[in-house]
XYZ file of C-alpha atoms in Angstrom:
521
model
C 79.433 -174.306 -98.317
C 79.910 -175.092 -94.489
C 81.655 -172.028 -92.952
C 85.337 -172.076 -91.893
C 86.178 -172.688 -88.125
C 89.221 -170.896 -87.134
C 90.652 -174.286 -86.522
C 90.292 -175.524 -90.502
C 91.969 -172.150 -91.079
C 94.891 -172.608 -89.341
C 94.997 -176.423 -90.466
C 95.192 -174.860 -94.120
C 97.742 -172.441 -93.766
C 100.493 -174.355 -91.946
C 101.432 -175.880 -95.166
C 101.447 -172.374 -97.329
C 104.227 -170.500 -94.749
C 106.083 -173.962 -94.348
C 106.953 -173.890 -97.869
C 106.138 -169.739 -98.410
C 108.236 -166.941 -97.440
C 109.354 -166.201 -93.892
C 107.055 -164.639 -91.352
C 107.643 -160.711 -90.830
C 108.697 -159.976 -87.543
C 106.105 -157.819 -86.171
C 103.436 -156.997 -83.710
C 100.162 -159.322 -84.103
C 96.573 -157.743 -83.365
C 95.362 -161.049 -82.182
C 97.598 -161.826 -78.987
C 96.768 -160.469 -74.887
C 99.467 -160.001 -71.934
C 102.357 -158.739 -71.662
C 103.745 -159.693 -75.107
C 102.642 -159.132 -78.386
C 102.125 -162.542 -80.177
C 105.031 -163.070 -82.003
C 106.273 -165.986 -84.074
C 108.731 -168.191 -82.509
C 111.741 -167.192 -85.539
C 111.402 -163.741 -84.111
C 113.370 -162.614 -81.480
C 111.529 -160.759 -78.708
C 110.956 -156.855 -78.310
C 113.618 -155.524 -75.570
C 114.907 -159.127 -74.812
C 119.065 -159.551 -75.009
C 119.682 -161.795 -77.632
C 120.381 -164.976 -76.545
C 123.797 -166.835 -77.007
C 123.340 -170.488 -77.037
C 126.417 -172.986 -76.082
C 128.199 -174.792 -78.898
C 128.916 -178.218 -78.914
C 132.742 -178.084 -78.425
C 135.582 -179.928 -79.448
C 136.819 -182.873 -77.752
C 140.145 -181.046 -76.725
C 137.993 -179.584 -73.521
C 137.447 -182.506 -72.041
C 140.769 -184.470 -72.431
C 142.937 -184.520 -69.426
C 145.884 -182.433 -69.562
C 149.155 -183.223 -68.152
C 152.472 -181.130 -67.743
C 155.843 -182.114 -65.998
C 157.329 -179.794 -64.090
C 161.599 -179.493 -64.156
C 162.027 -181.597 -61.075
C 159.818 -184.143 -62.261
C 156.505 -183.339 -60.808
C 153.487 -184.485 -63.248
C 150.780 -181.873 -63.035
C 147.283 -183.388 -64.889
C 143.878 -181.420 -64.622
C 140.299 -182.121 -66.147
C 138.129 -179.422 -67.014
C 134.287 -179.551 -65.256
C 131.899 -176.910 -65.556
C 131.227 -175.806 -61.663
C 132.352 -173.093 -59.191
C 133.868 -176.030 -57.416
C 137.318 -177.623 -57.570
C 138.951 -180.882 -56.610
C 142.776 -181.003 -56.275
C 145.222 -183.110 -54.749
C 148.335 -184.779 -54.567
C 149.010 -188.589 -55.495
C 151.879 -190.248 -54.319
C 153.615 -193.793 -55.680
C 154.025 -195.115 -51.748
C 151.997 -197.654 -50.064
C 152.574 -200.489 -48.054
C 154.245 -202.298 -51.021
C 156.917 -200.724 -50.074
C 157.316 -201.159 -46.365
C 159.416 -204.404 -47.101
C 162.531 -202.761 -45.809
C 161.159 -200.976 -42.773
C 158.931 -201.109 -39.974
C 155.061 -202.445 -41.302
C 152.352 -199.758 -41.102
C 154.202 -196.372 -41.659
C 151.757 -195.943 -44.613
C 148.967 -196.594 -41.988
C 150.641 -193.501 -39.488
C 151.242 -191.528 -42.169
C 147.353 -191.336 -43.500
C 146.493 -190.946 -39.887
C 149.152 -187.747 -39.582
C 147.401 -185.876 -42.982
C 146.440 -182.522 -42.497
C 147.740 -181.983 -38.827
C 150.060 -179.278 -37.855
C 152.898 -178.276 -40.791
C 155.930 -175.523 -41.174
C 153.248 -172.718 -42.156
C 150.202 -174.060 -39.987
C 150.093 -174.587 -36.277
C 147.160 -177.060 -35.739
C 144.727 -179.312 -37.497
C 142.348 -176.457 -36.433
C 144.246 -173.704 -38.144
C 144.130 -175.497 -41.743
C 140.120 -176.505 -41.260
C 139.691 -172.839 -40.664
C 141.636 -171.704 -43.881
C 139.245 -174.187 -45.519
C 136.487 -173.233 -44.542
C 137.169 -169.802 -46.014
C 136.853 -171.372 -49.544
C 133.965 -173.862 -48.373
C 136.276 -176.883 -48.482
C 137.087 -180.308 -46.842
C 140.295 -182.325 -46.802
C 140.978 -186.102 -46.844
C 143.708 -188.274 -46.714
C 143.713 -191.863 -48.232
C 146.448 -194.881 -47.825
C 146.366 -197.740 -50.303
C 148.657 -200.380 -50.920
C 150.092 -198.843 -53.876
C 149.265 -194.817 -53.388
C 148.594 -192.120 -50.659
C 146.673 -189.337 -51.636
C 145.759 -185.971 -50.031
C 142.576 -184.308 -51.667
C 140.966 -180.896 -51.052
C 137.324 -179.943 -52.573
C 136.860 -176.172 -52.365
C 135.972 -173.165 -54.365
C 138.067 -172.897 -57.400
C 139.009 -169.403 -56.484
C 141.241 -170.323 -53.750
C 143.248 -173.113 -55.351
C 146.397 -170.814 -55.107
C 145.855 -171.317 -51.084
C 144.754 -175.307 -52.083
C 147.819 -175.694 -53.741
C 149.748 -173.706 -50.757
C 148.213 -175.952 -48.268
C 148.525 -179.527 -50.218
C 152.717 -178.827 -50.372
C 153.151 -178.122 -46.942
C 150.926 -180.683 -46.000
C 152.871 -183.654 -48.171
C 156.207 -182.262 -47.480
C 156.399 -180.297 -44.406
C 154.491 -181.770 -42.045
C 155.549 -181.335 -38.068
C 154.853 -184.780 -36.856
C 154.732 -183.744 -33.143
C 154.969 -185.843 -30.560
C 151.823 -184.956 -29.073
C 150.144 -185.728 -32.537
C 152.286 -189.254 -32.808
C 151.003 -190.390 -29.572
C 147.235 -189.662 -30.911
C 147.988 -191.229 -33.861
C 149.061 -194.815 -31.715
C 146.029 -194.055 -29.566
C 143.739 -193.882 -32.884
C 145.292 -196.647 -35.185
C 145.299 -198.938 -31.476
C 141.506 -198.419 -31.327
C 140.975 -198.956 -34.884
C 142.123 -202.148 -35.157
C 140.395 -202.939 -32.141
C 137.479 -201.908 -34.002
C 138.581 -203.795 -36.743
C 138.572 -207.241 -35.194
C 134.825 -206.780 -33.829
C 133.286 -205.314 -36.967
C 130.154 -207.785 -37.613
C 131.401 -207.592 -41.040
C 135.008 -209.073 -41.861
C 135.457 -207.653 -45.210
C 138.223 -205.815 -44.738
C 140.069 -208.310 -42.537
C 139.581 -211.009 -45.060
C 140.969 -208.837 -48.331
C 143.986 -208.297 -45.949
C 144.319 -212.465 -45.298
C 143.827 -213.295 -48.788
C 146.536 -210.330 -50.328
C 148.667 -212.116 -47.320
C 148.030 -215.639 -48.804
C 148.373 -214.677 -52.203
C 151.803 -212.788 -52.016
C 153.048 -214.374 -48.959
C 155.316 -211.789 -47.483
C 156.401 -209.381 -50.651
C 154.607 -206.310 -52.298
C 150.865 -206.233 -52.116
C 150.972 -208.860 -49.710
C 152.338 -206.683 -47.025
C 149.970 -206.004 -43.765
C 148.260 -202.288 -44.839
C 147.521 -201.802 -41.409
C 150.082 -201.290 -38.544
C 150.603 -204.283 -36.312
C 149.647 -203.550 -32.876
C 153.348 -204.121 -31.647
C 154.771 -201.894 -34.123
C 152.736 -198.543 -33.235
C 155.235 -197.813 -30.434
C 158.380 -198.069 -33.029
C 157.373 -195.516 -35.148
C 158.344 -192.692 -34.349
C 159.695 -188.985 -36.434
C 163.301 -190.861 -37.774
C 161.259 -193.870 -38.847
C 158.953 -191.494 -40.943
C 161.656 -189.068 -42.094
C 163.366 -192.052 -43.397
C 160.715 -193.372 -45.134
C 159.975 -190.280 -46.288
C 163.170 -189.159 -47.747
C 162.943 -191.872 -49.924
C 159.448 -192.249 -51.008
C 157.941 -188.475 -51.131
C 160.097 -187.080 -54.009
C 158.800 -184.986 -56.947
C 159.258 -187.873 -59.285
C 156.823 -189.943 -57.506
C 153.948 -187.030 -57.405
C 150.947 -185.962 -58.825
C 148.878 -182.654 -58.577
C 145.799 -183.361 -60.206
C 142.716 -181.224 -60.144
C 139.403 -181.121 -61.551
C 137.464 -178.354 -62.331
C 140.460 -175.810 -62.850
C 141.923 -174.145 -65.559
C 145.309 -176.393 -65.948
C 147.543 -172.935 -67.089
C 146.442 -171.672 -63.825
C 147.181 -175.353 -62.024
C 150.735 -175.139 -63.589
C 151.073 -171.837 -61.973
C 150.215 -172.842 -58.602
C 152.074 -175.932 -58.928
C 155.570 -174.278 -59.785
C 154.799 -171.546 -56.888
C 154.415 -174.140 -54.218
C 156.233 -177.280 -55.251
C 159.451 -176.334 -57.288
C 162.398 -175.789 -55.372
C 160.739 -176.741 -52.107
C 162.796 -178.029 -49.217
C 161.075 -181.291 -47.547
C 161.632 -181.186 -43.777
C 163.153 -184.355 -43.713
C 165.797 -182.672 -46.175
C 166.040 -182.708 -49.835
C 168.937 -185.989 -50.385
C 169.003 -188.344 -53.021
C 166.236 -191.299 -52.703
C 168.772 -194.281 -51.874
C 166.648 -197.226 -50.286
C 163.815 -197.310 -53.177
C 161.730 -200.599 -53.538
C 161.227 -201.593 -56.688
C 160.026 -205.334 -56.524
C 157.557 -206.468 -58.853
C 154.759 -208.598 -57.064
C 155.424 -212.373 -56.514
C 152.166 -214.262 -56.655
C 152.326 -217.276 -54.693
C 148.850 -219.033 -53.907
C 148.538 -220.306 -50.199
C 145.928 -220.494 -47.141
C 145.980 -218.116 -44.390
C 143.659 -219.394 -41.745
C 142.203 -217.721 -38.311
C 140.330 -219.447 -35.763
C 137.954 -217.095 -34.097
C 134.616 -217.405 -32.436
C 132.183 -215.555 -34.019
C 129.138 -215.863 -32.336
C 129.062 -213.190 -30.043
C 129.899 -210.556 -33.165
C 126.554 -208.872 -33.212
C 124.510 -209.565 -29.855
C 121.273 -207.841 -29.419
C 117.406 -208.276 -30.198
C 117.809 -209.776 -33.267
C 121.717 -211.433 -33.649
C 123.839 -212.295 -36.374
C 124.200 -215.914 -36.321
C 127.592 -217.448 -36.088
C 129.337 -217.719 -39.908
C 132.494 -218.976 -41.398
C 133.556 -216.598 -43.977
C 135.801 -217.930 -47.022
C 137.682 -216.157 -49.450
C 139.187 -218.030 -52.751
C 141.049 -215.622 -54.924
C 143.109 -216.594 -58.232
C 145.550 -214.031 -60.015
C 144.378 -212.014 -62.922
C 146.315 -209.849 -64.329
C 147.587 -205.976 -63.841
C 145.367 -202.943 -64.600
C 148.192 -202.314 -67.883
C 147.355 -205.277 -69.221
C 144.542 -205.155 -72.290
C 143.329 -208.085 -70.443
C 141.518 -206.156 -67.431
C 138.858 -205.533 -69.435
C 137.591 -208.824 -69.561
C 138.404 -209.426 -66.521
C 135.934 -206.363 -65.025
C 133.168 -207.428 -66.933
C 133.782 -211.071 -65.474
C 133.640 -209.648 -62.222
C 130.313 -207.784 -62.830
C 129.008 -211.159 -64.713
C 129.568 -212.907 -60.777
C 128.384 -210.233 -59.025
C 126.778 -211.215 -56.499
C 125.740 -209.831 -52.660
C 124.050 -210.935 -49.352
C 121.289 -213.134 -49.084
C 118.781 -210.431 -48.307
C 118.583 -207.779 -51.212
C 115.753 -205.887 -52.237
C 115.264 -204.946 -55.766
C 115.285 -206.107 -59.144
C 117.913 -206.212 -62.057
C 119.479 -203.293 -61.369
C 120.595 -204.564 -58.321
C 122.410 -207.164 -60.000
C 119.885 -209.758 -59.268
C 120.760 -211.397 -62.629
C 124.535 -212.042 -61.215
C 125.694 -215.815 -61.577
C 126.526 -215.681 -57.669
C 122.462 -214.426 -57.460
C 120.912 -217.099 -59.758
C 123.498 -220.342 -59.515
C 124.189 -220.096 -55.537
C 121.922 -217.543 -53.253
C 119.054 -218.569 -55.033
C 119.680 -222.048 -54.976
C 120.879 -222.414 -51.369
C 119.057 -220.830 -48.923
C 121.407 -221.288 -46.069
C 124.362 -219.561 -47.485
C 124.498 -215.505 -46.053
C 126.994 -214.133 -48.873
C 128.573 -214.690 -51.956
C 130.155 -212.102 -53.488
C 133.092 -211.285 -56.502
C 136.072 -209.090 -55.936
C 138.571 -207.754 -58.210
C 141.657 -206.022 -56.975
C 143.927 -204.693 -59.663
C 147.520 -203.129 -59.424
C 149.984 -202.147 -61.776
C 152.278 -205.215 -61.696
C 149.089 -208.271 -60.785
C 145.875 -208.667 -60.017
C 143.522 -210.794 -58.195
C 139.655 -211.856 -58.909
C 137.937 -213.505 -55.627
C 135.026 -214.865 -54.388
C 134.006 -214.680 -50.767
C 131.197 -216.850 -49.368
C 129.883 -216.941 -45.862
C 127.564 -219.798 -44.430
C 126.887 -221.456 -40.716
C 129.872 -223.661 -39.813
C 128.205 -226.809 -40.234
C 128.201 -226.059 -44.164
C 132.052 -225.232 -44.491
C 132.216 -227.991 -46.799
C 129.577 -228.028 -48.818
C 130.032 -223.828 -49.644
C 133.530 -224.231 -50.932
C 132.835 -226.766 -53.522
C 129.810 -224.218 -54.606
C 132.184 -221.789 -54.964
C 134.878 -223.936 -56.526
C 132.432 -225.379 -58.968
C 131.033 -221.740 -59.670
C 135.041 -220.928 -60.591
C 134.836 -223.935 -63.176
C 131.583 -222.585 -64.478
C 133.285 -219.364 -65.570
C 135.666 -221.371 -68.093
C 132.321 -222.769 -69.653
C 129.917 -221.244 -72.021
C 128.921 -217.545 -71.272
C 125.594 -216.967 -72.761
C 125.380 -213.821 -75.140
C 122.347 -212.184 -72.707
C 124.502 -212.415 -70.061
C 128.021 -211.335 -71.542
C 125.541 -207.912 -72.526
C 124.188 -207.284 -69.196
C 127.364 -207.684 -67.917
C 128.664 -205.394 -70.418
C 126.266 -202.786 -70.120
C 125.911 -202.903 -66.210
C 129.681 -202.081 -66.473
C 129.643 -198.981 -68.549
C 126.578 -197.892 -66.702
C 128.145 -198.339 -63.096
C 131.118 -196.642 -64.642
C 129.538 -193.458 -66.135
C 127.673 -193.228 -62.768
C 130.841 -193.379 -60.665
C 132.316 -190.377 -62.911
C 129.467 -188.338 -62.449
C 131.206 -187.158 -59.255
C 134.177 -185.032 -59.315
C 136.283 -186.558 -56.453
C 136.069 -189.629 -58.389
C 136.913 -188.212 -61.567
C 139.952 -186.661 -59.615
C 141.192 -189.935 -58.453
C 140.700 -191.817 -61.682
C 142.886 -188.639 -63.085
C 145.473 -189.402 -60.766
C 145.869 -192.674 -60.556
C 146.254 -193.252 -64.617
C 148.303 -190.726 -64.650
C 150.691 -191.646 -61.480
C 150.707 -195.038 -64.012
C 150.623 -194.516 -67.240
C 151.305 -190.772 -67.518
C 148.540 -190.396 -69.757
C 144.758 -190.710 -69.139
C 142.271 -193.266 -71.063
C 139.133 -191.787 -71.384
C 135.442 -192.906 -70.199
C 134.261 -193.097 -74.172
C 137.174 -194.881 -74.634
C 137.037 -197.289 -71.893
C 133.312 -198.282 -73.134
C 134.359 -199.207 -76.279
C 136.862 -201.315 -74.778
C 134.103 -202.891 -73.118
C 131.920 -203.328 -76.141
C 134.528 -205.439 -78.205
C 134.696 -207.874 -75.409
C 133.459 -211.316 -76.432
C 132.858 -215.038 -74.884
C 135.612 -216.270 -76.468
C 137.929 -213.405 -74.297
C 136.332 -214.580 -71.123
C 136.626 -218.316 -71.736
C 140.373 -217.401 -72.558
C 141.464 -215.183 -69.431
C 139.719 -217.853 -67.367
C 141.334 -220.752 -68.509
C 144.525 -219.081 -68.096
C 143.569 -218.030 -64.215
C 142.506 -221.220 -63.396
C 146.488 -222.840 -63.665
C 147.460 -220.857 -61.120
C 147.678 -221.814 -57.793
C 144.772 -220.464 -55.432
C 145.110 -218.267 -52.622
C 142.296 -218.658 -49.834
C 141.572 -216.777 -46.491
C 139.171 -218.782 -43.856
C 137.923 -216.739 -40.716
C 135.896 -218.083 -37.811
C 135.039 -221.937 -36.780
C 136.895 -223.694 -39.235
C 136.395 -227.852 -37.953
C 135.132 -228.815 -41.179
C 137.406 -226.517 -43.706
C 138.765 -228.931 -46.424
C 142.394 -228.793 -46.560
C 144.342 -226.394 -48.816
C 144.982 -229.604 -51.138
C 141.572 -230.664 -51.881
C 140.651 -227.063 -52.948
C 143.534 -226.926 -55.005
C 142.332 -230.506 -56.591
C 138.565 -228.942 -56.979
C 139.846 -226.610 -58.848
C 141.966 -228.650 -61.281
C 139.220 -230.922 -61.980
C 136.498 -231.023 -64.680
C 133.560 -230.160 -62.273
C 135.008 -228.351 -59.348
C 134.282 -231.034 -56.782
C 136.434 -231.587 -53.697
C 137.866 -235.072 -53.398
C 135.461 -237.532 -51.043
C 136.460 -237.960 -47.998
C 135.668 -240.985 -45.928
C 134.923 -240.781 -42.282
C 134.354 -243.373 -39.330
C 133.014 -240.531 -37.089
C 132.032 -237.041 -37.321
């Protein structure tokens, strides 16, 4: 017989101490270096033994929430990490500026973090952050203000310390007023010679699409109000606005017994400077959708000079309400939103840059001259609205708004099952991404809980997404498209079609504007 190479032998035994008895646990003849050969059931000679982590139950990861006697919500999210994010949410915008001065939301972001009752500068609360390795921010919204610290979780007690006297006892110099005209001045001077209008046409269409109430209110100051707001005007607004009620400590990151804790150290029984009266002047309105055009002339051709210029564009907006973020049908609604998609006409990449959109394949694609289209979808707690904004040379005014009122047709039409998927998936994908980062799990904490008190989870948000079918889409479209539409038009607007015909595309079967007839051009 052929003689036995040592690999035959092992190939024969594998089987016999599969099935035999266990391997002793000792020292092997065969093996060099530093370690005996031993098998891989043992445990090693003068190793620790080694404690593996368990999968855990669910209960770790849920958000907690606690309210505090005076009405405070405290919610927290547990996240493995020496590193904490905490901050406070508060229900005040510039929603509810209907009753005073516009732009005290604007101020009052720009204020954040300066000098308060216990700290003497902006300089002096850097420094205590930088003792704990952490930055502060300050965010206004139309609905919510928020003031966010990320540091090492072993200082939230001084976090928490910092966050109250920041929110509610704030100086609001007069030296640090006058900076804040001198900064909000320039920034909407910035504002109106930004290459990309963006943020001035969400403001025109939220203004054309609640004309005058709620979420339709300017978010930034108007330049002749920055020298009428002053301390009263914020104290005022204040009083009313900023009270327990209203709040939200939420934190990431931290243990919530020992958030709690902080939270009824620093923020129970504190005394606001602007003094600690019943809230009388509270705005409750719920949001008035109204459709409407809000138009600005402007040349834009000198926006972006240089070697290689931006040409002149016309930028149009057409929005249509949706519905609320409460509402079970914002689900369909987001994965709409990512079924448009959309961009600028130069994008490199493939499908995971959404180059599969239906603003990608039915209208960049197609027409070469056209710079942007892209889909929007603003949500709020009382109304929502899904838009499209387009940008093109000005000749092609015209011809852009009927491919974008035909593309709004489209959507009530057949929505192919590939597509509905992508959409679907791209979704839950861009949403698992986004929570991959604490600050962003710390504002999705917030907010649900500043709305709903409670907190829907990511795991159940994608099944949410899952169960959404064509049928769902077809129905919150058709709905959407018997409302009135709301449209914002910026730059050199000679051949914009009048609010009338768009309204009349988008009533009819195809989405075409009514002809006109012309003896000259």
């Amino acid at each position: 017989p052929l003689p036995r190479t040592r690999s035959r032998r092992r190939a024969t035994r594998g089987p016999q101490q599969r099935g035999g008895p266990a391997p002793r646990c000792g020292r092997s003849s065969s093996g060099g270096g530093a370690y005996p050969s031993v098998p891989l059931s043992c445990p090693l000679p003068g190793v620790p033994k080694a404690v593996f982590a368990a999968a855990e139950g669910r209960e770790r990861f849920e958000t907690r929430v606690s309210v505090l006697e005076n009405g405070l919500r405290v919610a927290s999210q547990n996240k493995f990490g020496q590193f904490c994010t905490v901050g406070l949410l508060v229900n005040s915008g510039s929603r509810h500026e209907a009753k005073y001065l516009s732009g005290i939301s604007h101020f009052l972001e720009k204020l954040a973090f300066s000098s308060t009752a216990q700290f003497g500068s902006k300089d002096e609360i850097l420094l205590t952050l930088e003792k704990h390795g952490g930055i502060c921010d300050c965010q206004a919204s139309r609905d919510t203000i928020m003031y966010a610290v990320s540091a090492e979780a072993r200082g939230l007690d001084t976090v928490v310390n910092l966050l109250a006297d920041v929110a509610l006892r704030p100086r609001l110099s007069d030296e640090e007023i006058e900076m804040t005209r001198a900064a909000i001045r320039f920034e909407l001077e910035d504002l109106n010679m930004r290459p990309d209008p963006e943020p001035l046409l969400t403001e025109m269409i939220h203004a054309a699409a609640y004309r005058d109430n709620t979420v339709g209110l300017n978010r930034f100051c108007p330049v002749e109000n920055t020298d009428k707001i002053g301390r009263d005007v914020l104290h005022s607004y204040l009083r009313n606005y900023y009270t327990p009620d209203r709040m939200v400590l939420a934190g990431v990151g931290i243990e919530h017994e020992q958030l709690v804790e902080c939270a009824r150290k620093h923020l129970l029984g504190v005394e606001p400077v602007w003094g600690s009266g019943q809230a009388r002047d509270v705005d409750r309105s719920v949001a008035q959708y109204t459709g409407g055009i809000v138009k600005v002339e402007k040349d834009m051709s000198d926006v972006s000079l240089g070697p290689t210029p931006i040409p002149e564009l016309t930028h149009i907006m057409i929005g249509l309400e949706s519905c609320s973020f409460l509402e079970e049908d914002f689900i369909p609604f987001a994965v709409l939103n990512m079924m448009m998609g959309g961009g600028g006409s130069f994008s490199a990449g493939g499908p995971g840059k959404g180059m599969f959109t239906r603003l990608y394949l039915n209208v960049l694609n197609r027409h070469h001259w056209m710079y942007n289209a892209t889909s929007y979808h603003h949500s709020y707690e009382d109304t929502g609205l899904l838009c499209i904004h387009a940008s093109a040379d000005p000749k092609q005014v015209r011809e852009m708004v009927e491919i974008i009122t035909r593309e709004f047709i489209l959507m009530a039409g057949d929505v192919g099952e590939v597509e509905l998927e992508r959409a679907k998936t791209q979704l839950k994908s861009m949403l698992m991404m986004n929570l991959e980062s604490r600050p962003v799990i710390f504002e999705d904490v917030g907010r649900q809980v500043l709305a709903t008190n409670t907190r829907k989870l990511p795991h159940e948000l994608c099944a949410l997404i899952s169960q959404v079918k064509s049928t769902d889409i077809k129905r919150v479209v058709t709905k959407m498209l018997h409302k009135k539409p709301a449209v914002a038009a910026l730059g050199d607007l000679t051949d914009l079609p009048t609010y009338e015909h768009i309204q009349a595309a988008l009533s009819s079967r195809d989405g075409r504007l009514p002809l006109v007839y012309r003896l000259f051009r």
